[in-house]
Structures are given as C-alpha cells and as structure tokens.
Amino acid sequence: MFKQITIIGFGLIGSSIARAVIEHKLADSIICVDQSKDTCNKVLSLGLADDATTDPALGVPGSDLVILCVPVGAMATIADQIADHLEEGAIITDVGSVKESVIAALQPRLPAAVHIVPAHPIAGTEFSGPEHGFAELFINRWCIVTPLQQTELKAIERVTKLWEAFGSKVEIMKAEQHDLVLGITSHLPHLIAFSIVGTATDLEDDIKSEVIKYSASGFRDFTRLASSDPTMWRDIMIHNKDAVLEMLQRFNEDLSALQKAIRKGDQDYLYNYFTDTRDVRQKIIEVGQADYVYPDES
Ligand code: NAP
C-alpha cells in the first residue's frame, strides 16, 4: 500500500499503528522518529521499525506517508522540522485528539506539494509508550478523518483505506464538528476524572488512604481515566479550549439542577434522569462500542 511510512512519536498510538502496518503488510519499510533515544532503541529492539532517528528532518525523506503521533502541542514544531525534507506528493496525516488546532499548526507550515489528511482514531488506553501498543487497538473503532477543503480525494481515500485495513470504521467530518463531539464524549469526561481524583488526593493523608483502600468501582473507573498521560491531556485541554469550556458550562448547569433535586428530595427528577442515562449505556453496548460489558449488562 505504501513504500515507506515514517511514524513521528512512537508511543502507544504510533507503535500500535506500526504493529498493524507490519501485521497487514501495508508498507515496505517503517521509519521511527522519536525525541527519546531510549524509545528509538526500544522500537528497534521490538522489531517495530527498520530504522530510527531522533531527528525528524532525517526521518522523512523517501516516505510516501508520514504519520504524526506526537501530543497535539508538538505538531507545529514537528511541521517546522520536516517541512523542507518531505517528498513531493507525500501524504501527511496525524492522530491528534484535537483537529482544528492541528490543521492550524500544519497547513501554513507544510509545502503545497504534500497532501494533508488529518485523522483521529477513537481508540486508546491510559498507557503510554511503545511497549503498550498492540495491532488490534483499532479494530471495530471509529477513525474520524477531517480533510481540508483542498485535500485531494485520492489522498483521503488512501488514508481511509489504511484505517480500514487496521479494522477501523472511517467517518469524514468537519474539524470543528469533531472538536465539539470529542469535547463532550472524551475531553470533558477526562477533565471530570482528573478533578474528582484531584479532590480525593487533596484530602487529609489518613482519609486519603481510606479513599484508596475502599475505592469502589465508581472511583476506580475515574482513576483509570485520570492516570492518562499528563502531557497529552494538558495539550488537549488547551488546544480544544473553546469546545471544552462550552461543554463544561453545560455540565455545570446540569450538575446544578441535580444538586437542587437532591436538596429538595425530588425523587422523580433523579429517577428519570438516571433512567435516561442508563439508556445511553445500553445504546453504546448495542452499537458494539463498550470496552467491557459486565455479565448483567449484555
Ligand atoms: P504517548 O504514548 O505518550 O506517545 C507520544 C510519543 O511522542 C512519545 O514517545 C513522546 O516522547 C513522543 N514525542 C513527544 N513530543 C515529541 C517531539 N516533539 N518529537 C518527537 N517525538 C515526540 O502518546 P499517545 O497516547 O501515543 O498519543 C499520541 C497522540 O495520539 C496524541 O496526539 C494524542 O492526542 C493522540 N491520541 C491518543 C489516544 C490515547 O488514548 N492515548 C487516542 C487517540 C489519539 P516522550 O516519551 O519522550 O515524551
């Protein structure tokens, strides 16, 4: 499918892509670019790339596909580093969790002779680093592609085919719409998780140990989200600021309504609200997007 693929940022997502490319034989060779020499060595010893470098400028010549898998805040720097070294006609794609800011970082910096096809796989775990990646990560998951107005159809099709080969379902969407949707489905839930776990850690030391010791599944589930990579999530919150603040405003209003219902002992309001939210869970299970279905949920 591709002659040579360069993956810049060889962490969880970058290494999962490399594994999927190898498994499905989608490229003749893979080049690893990562800022950490240790990561480059690890990637070579895991057999995930044919060559590795810490210098983005050295990693892109000869590649017909370059995939940026760094935190969204690093996209502009990488674009500056690779702009003069890209092959004419190469496709540049990314996996960043925010799309408008990534487009704003790439479009003015990259030459007109390359094709920019922004993308975001809705798949991941709370772990970071190349040792945690796995080829099956993208199977049955959505990958949202947010092309620019001038992106050639052929380039969009090649990126679509790549994600389909990984087992993903591809949806084309406007970047602005993507950022709003992910603001509520991913970014706000993570912010709430960071906040709840932060509140617990602010408690007195002795109480804190009780919190950890008796962490029921509710708190435990939040700690999984809140253990995600701090650099990645710092960048997501800042780069999707408008959507996150808008969703946070709506969330605060709904939370205030629940607070009032609890204070007033409004049983009907609480019961109906919790019934509606339970239906959402059922729909997620029905469309096959639940990571884990408990025995009594199926
Ligand atoms: P990760 O495991 O932390 O991997 C990121 C890698 O990029 C690390 O090896 C990091 O090196 C390297 N890196 C950072 N800045 C760099 C730079 N300027 N030049 C070269 N390498 C650099 O993170 P990830 O989970 O794979 O996430 C990568 C991207 O995927 C992010 O944009 C994220 O928004 C997106 N994404 C993540 C998920 C998820 O659930 N994890 C899902 C979908 C999309 P160091 O370790 O030295 O910092």
Coordinates of C-alpha atoms and ligand atoms in Angstrom, one line a residue:
M1 CA 0.0 0.0 0.0
F2 CA 2.9 2.4 0.9
K3 CA 6.6 2.3 0.0
Q4 CA 7.9 3.8 3.3
I5 CA 5.9 5.0 6.3
T6 CA 7.5 7.4 8.8
I7 CA 5.9 7.5 12.2
I8 CA 6.8 10.5 14.3
G9 CA 6.1 9.9 18.0
F10 CA 6.4 6.2 18.7
G11 CA 4.3 5.9 21.8
L12 CA 1.0 4.0 22.4
I13 CA -0.7 5.1 19.2
G14 CA 2.4 5.3 16.9
S15 CA 3.6 1.8 18.0
S16 CA 0.1 0.3 17.6
I17 CA 0.0 1.7 14.0
A18 CA 3.4 0.2 13.3
R19 CA 2.3 -3.2 14.6
A20 CA -0.9 -3.0 12.4
V21 CA 1.2 -2.0 9.4
I22 CA 3.5 -4.9 9.9
E23 CA 0.7 -7.4 10.6
H24 CA -1.2 -6.4 7.5
K25 CA 1.9 -5.9 5.3
L26 CA 0.9 -2.3 4.4
A27 CA 4.4 -0.9 3.8
D28 CA 7.8 -2.0 2.5
S29 CA 9.5 -0.2 5.5
I30 CA 8.8 1.8 8.6
I31 CA 11.0 4.6 10.0
C32 CA 10.7 5.6 13.6
V33 CA 11.2 9.2 14.7
D34 CA 11.0 9.9 18.4
Q35 CA 12.6 12.6 20.6
S36 CA 13.8 10.0 23.0
K37 CA 16.9 7.9 22.1
D38 CA 15.7 5.2 24.5
T39 CA 12.4 5.0 22.7
C40 CA 14.2 4.7 19.4
N41 CA 16.3 1.8 20.7
K42 CA 13.3 0.1 22.3
V43 CA 11.3 0.4 19.0
L44 CA 14.2 -1.2 17.1
S45 CA 14.6 -4.0 19.6
L46 CA 10.9 -4.7 19.5
G47 CA 11.3 -5.0 15.7
L48 CA 8.7 -2.3 15.0
A49 CA 10.8 -0.2 12.6
D50 CA 13.6 -0.7 10.0
D51 CA 15.4 2.4 11.1
A52 CA 15.1 5.0 13.9
T53 CA 16.2 8.6 14.5
T54 CA 15.6 11.4 17.0
D55 CA 15.8 14.0 14.1
P56 CA 12.5 14.5 12.3
A57 CA 14.4 16.0 9.3
L58 CA 16.3 12.8 8.8
G59 CA 13.3 10.5 9.2
V60 CA 11.0 11.8 6.4
P61 CA 13.0 11.7 3.1
G62 CA 11.8 8.9 0.9
S63 CA 8.5 8.4 2.7
D64 CA 5.2 8.5 0.8
L65 CA 3.3 8.6 4.2
V66 CA 4.2 10.4 7.3
I67 CA 2.1 9.9 10.4
L68 CA 2.4 12.4 13.3
C69 CA 1.7 10.7 16.6
V70 CA 3.0 13.3 19.0
P71 CA 0.9 15.3 21.5
V72 CA -1.1 18.0 19.8
G73 CA 1.0 20.8 21.3
A74 CA 4.1 19.4 19.5
M75 CA 2.6 19.3 16.0
A76 CA 3.8 22.9 14.9
T77 CA 7.4 22.2 16.0
I78 CA 7.4 18.9 14.1
A79 CA 5.9 20.6 11.0
D80 CA 8.7 23.2 11.1
Q81 CA 11.3 20.5 11.4
I82 CA 10.1 18.3 8.5
A83 CA 8.7 20.9 6.0
D84 CA 11.9 21.2 3.9
H85 CA 12.6 17.4 3.8
L86 CA 9.3 15.9 2.7
E87 CA 8.9 14.0 -0.6
E88 CA 6.8 15.8 -3.2
G89 CA 3.3 14.2 -3.2
A90 CA 3.8 12.6 0.2
I91 CA 0.7 12.3 2.4
I92 CA 1.0 13.8 5.9
T93 CA -1.6 12.6 8.4
D94 CA -1.8 12.6 12.2
V95 CA -3.7 11.0 15.0
G96 CA -4.1 14.1 17.3
S97 CA -7.2 14.2 19.6
V98 CA -8.0 17.8 18.5
K99 CA -8.3 18.7 14.8
E100 CA -8.8 22.4 14.3
S101 CA -5.6 23.3 16.1
V102 CA -3.6 20.6 14.4
I103 CA -4.8 21.9 11.0
A104 CA -3.8 25.4 12.0
A105 CA -0.4 24.1 13.0
L106 CA 0.3 22.1 9.8
Q107 CA -1.4 24.0 7.0
P108 CA 0.7 27.1 7.0
R109 CA 4.0 25.3 7.7
L110 CA 3.9 22.4 5.2
P111 CA 4.6 22.8 1.5
A112 CA 1.8 22.9 -1.0
A113 CA 3.3 19.8 -2.8
V114 CA 2.2 17.5 0.0
H115 CA -1.3 16.2 0.9
I116 CA -2.5 16.9 4.5
V117 CA -5.1 14.4 5.7
P118 CA -5.8 15.0 9.4
A119 CA -7.3 12.0 11.3
H120 CA -8.2 10.8 14.8
P121 CA -8.6 7.2 15.8
I122 CA -11.2 6.9 18.6
A123 CA -9.2 4.2 20.3
G124 CA -6.7 4.2 23.1
T125 CA -5.8 3.2 26.6
E126 CA -4.5 5.0 29.7
F127 CA -1.0 3.7 29.0
S128 CA 1.9 5.4 27.1
G129 CA 4.9 4.2 25.3
P130 CA 5.8 1.7 22.6
E131 CA 5.7 -1.3 24.8
H132 CA 2.0 -0.8 25.4
G133 CA 0.8 -0.7 21.8
F134 CA -1.0 -3.5 20.1
A135 CA -2.2 -4.1 16.5
E136 CA -5.8 -4.9 17.5
L137 CA -6.3 -1.5 19.2
F138 CA -8.2 0.0 16.2
I139 CA -10.4 -3.0 15.3
N140 CA -14.1 -2.0 15.3
R141 CA -13.2 1.5 16.4
W142 CA -14.1 4.7 14.6
C143 CA -11.4 6.8 12.9
I144 CA -12.5 10.3 12.1
V145 CA -10.9 12.0 9.1
T146 CA -11.2 15.8 8.8
P147 CA -9.8 16.7 5.4
L148 CA -9.0 20.3 4.4
Q149 CA -11.1 21.8 1.6
Q150 CA -8.3 21.5 -0.8
T151 CA -7.2 17.9 0.2
E152 CA -7.2 15.7 -2.9
L153 CA -9.8 12.9 -2.9
K154 CA -7.1 10.3 -3.8
A155 CA -5.1 11.2 -0.6
I156 CA -8.3 10.9 1.6
E157 CA -9.0 7.6 0.0
R158 CA -5.5 6.2 0.7
V159 CA -5.7 7.2 4.4
T160 CA -9.3 5.8 4.6
K161 CA -8.1 2.5 3.2
L162 CA -5.2 2.4 5.7
W163 CA -7.5 2.7 8.7
E164 CA -10.0 0.2 7.2
A165 CA -7.1 -2.2 6.8
F166 CA -6.4 -1.7 10.5
G167 CA -10.1 -2.8 11.1
S168 CA -11.5 0.7 11.8
K169 CA -14.6 2.3 10.5
V170 CA -13.9 5.7 8.9
E171 CA -16.1 8.8 9.2
I172 CA -15.4 12.0 7.3
M173 CA -16.2 15.1 9.4
K174 CA -15.5 18.8 9.6
A175 CA -12.7 19.5 12.1
E176 CA -14.9 22.0 14.1
Q177 CA -17.6 19.3 14.5
H178 CA -15.0 16.7 15.5
D179 CA -13.7 19.0 18.3
L180 CA -17.2 19.7 19.6
V181 CA -18.2 16.0 19.6
L182 CA -15.0 14.9 21.3
G183 CA -15.2 17.8 23.7
I184 CA -18.3 16.1 25.3
T185 CA -17.5 12.4 24.7
S186 CA -13.9 12.4 25.7
H187 CA -12.3 15.7 26.8
L188 CA -15.0 16.7 29.4
P189 CA -15.1 13.1 31.0
H190 CA -11.4 13.2 31.4
L191 CA -11.5 16.6 32.9
I192 CA -14.1 15.5 35.4
A193 CA -12.0 12.4 36.2
F194 CA -8.8 14.5 36.8
S195 CA -10.9 16.8 39.0
I196 CA -12.5 14.0 41.1
V197 CA -9.3 12.2 41.7
G198 CA -7.6 15.5 42.4
T199 CA -10.2 16.3 45.1
A200 CA -9.6 12.9 46.7
T201 CA -5.9 13.4 46.8
D202 CA -6.4 16.8 48.4
L203 CA -8.0 15.1 51.4
E204 CA -6.1 14.6 54.6
D205 CA -3.4 11.9 54.4
D206 CA -5.3 9.4 56.7
I207 CA -8.6 9.9 54.8
K208 CA -6.8 9.6 51.5
S209 CA -5.5 6.1 52.4
E210 CA -9.1 5.2 53.2
V211 CA -10.2 6.5 49.8
I212 CA -7.7 4.3 48.0
K213 CA -8.4 1.3 50.3
Y214 CA -12.1 1.3 49.8
S215 CA -12.2 2.7 46.3
A216 CA -15.5 1.3 44.9
S217 CA -15.8 0.8 41.2
G218 CA -17.0 4.3 40.6
F219 CA -13.9 6.0 41.9
R220 CA -11.7 3.2 40.4
D221 CA -13.1 3.9 37.0
F222 CA -12.3 7.6 37.3
T223 CA -8.7 6.8 38.4
R224 CA -8.2 4.8 35.2
L225 CA -9.1 7.9 33.1
A226 CA -7.1 10.2 35.4
S227 CA -3.9 8.1 35.0
S228 CA -3.7 9.0 31.3
D229 CA -0.6 10.8 30.0
P230 CA -0.4 14.4 31.5
T231 CA 1.4 16.0 28.5
M232 CA -1.2 14.6 26.1
W233 CA -4.1 15.8 28.2
R234 CA -2.7 19.2 29.0
D235 CA -2.3 19.8 25.3
I236 CA -5.9 18.5 24.5
M237 CA -7.5 20.8 27.1
I238 CA -5.6 23.9 25.9
H239 CA -5.9 23.2 22.2
N240 CA -9.7 22.4 22.4
K241 CA -10.3 25.2 24.9
D242 CA -13.5 26.7 23.3
A243 CA -15.3 23.3 23.0
V244 CA -14.2 22.1 26.4
L245 CA -15.3 25.4 28.1
E246 CA -18.6 25.3 26.3
M247 CA -19.3 21.7 27.4
L248 CA -18.1 22.5 30.9
Q249 CA -20.6 25.3 31.1
R250 CA -23.5 22.9 30.1
F251 CA -22.2 20.3 32.5
N252 CA -22.2 22.8 35.4
E253 CA -25.8 23.8 34.6
D254 CA -26.9 20.1 34.6
L255 CA -25.0 19.4 37.8
S256 CA -26.6 22.4 39.5
A257 CA -30.0 21.0 38.5
L258 CA -29.1 17.6 40.1
Q259 CA -27.8 19.4 43.2
K260 CA -31.1 21.2 43.6
A261 CA -33.1 18.0 43.1
I262 CA -31.1 16.2 45.8
R263 CA -31.5 19.2 48.2
K264 CA -35.3 19.2 47.5
G265 CA -35.5 15.4 47.7
D266 CA -37.0 15.4 44.2
Q267 CA -37.2 11.7 43.7
D268 CA -38.9 11.8 40.3
Y269 CA -36.3 14.1 38.8
L270 CA -33.4 12.0 40.0
Y271 CA -35.1 8.7 38.9
N272 CA -36.0 9.9 35.5
Y273 CA -32.5 11.5 34.9
F274 CA -30.7 8.3 35.9
T275 CA -33.1 6.2 33.7
D276 CA -32.2 8.3 30.7
T277 CA -28.5 8.0 31.3
R278 CA -28.9 4.2 31.7
D279 CA -30.4 4.1 28.2
V280 CA -27.3 5.8 26.8
R281 CA -25.1 2.9 28.2
Q282 CA -27.4 0.4 26.6
K283 CA -27.1 2.1 23.2
I284 CA -23.3 2.1 23.5
I285 CA -23.4 -1.7 24.2
E286 CA -25.8 -2.2 21.3
V287 CA -23.5 -0.5 18.7
G288 CA -20.6 -2.5 20.0
Q289 CA -18.6 0.4 21.4
A290 CA -18.3 -0.7 25.0
D291 CA -14.8 -1.8 26.1
Y292 CA -16.2 -4.2 28.6
V293 CA -19.7 -5.5 29.1
Y294 CA -20.4 -6.8 32.6
P295 CA -22.3 -10.1 32.7
D296 CA -25.5 -8.5 33.8
E297 CA -25.4 -5.8 31.1
S298 CA -25.4 -7.9 27.9
Ligands
NAP1 P1 2.5 8.6 24.0 O1 2.4 7.1 24.3 O2 2.9 9.4 25.2 O3 3.5 8.8 22.8 C1 3.9 10.0 22.3 C2 5.3 9.9 21.8 O4 5.7 11.1 21.1 C3 6.3 9.7 23.0 O5 7.2 8.7 22.6 C4 7.0 11.1 23.0 O6 8.3 11.0 23.5 C5 7.0 11.5 21.6 N1 7.1 12.9 21.4 C6 6.6 13.9 22.1 N2 7.0 15.1 21.6 C7 7.8 14.8 20.5 C8 8.5 15.6 19.6 N3 8.5 16.9 19.6 N4 9.3 14.9 18.7 C9 9.3 13.6 18.6 N5 8.7 12.8 19.5 C10 7.9 13.4 20.4 O7 1.1 9.2 23.5 P2 0.0 8.5 22.6 O8 -1.1 8.1 23.6 O9 0.5 7.6 21.6 O10 -0.6 9.8 21.9 C11 0.0 10.4 20.7 C12 -1.1 11.2 20.0 O11 -2.2 10.4 19.8 C13 -1.6 12.4 20.7 O12 -1.7 13.5 19.8 C14 -2.9 12.0 21.3 O13 -3.8 13.1 21.4 C15 -3.4 11.0 20.2 N6 -4.3 10.0 20.6 C16 -4.2 9.4 21.8 C17 -5.1 8.4 22.2 C18 -4.9 7.7 23.5 O14 -5.9 7.2 24.1 N7 -3.7 7.5 24.1 C19 -6.1 8.0 21.4 C20 -6.3 8.7 20.2 C21 -5.4 9.7 19.8 P3 8.5 11.2 25.1 O15 8.0 9.9 25.7 O16 10.0 11.4 25.3 O17 7.7 12.4 25.5

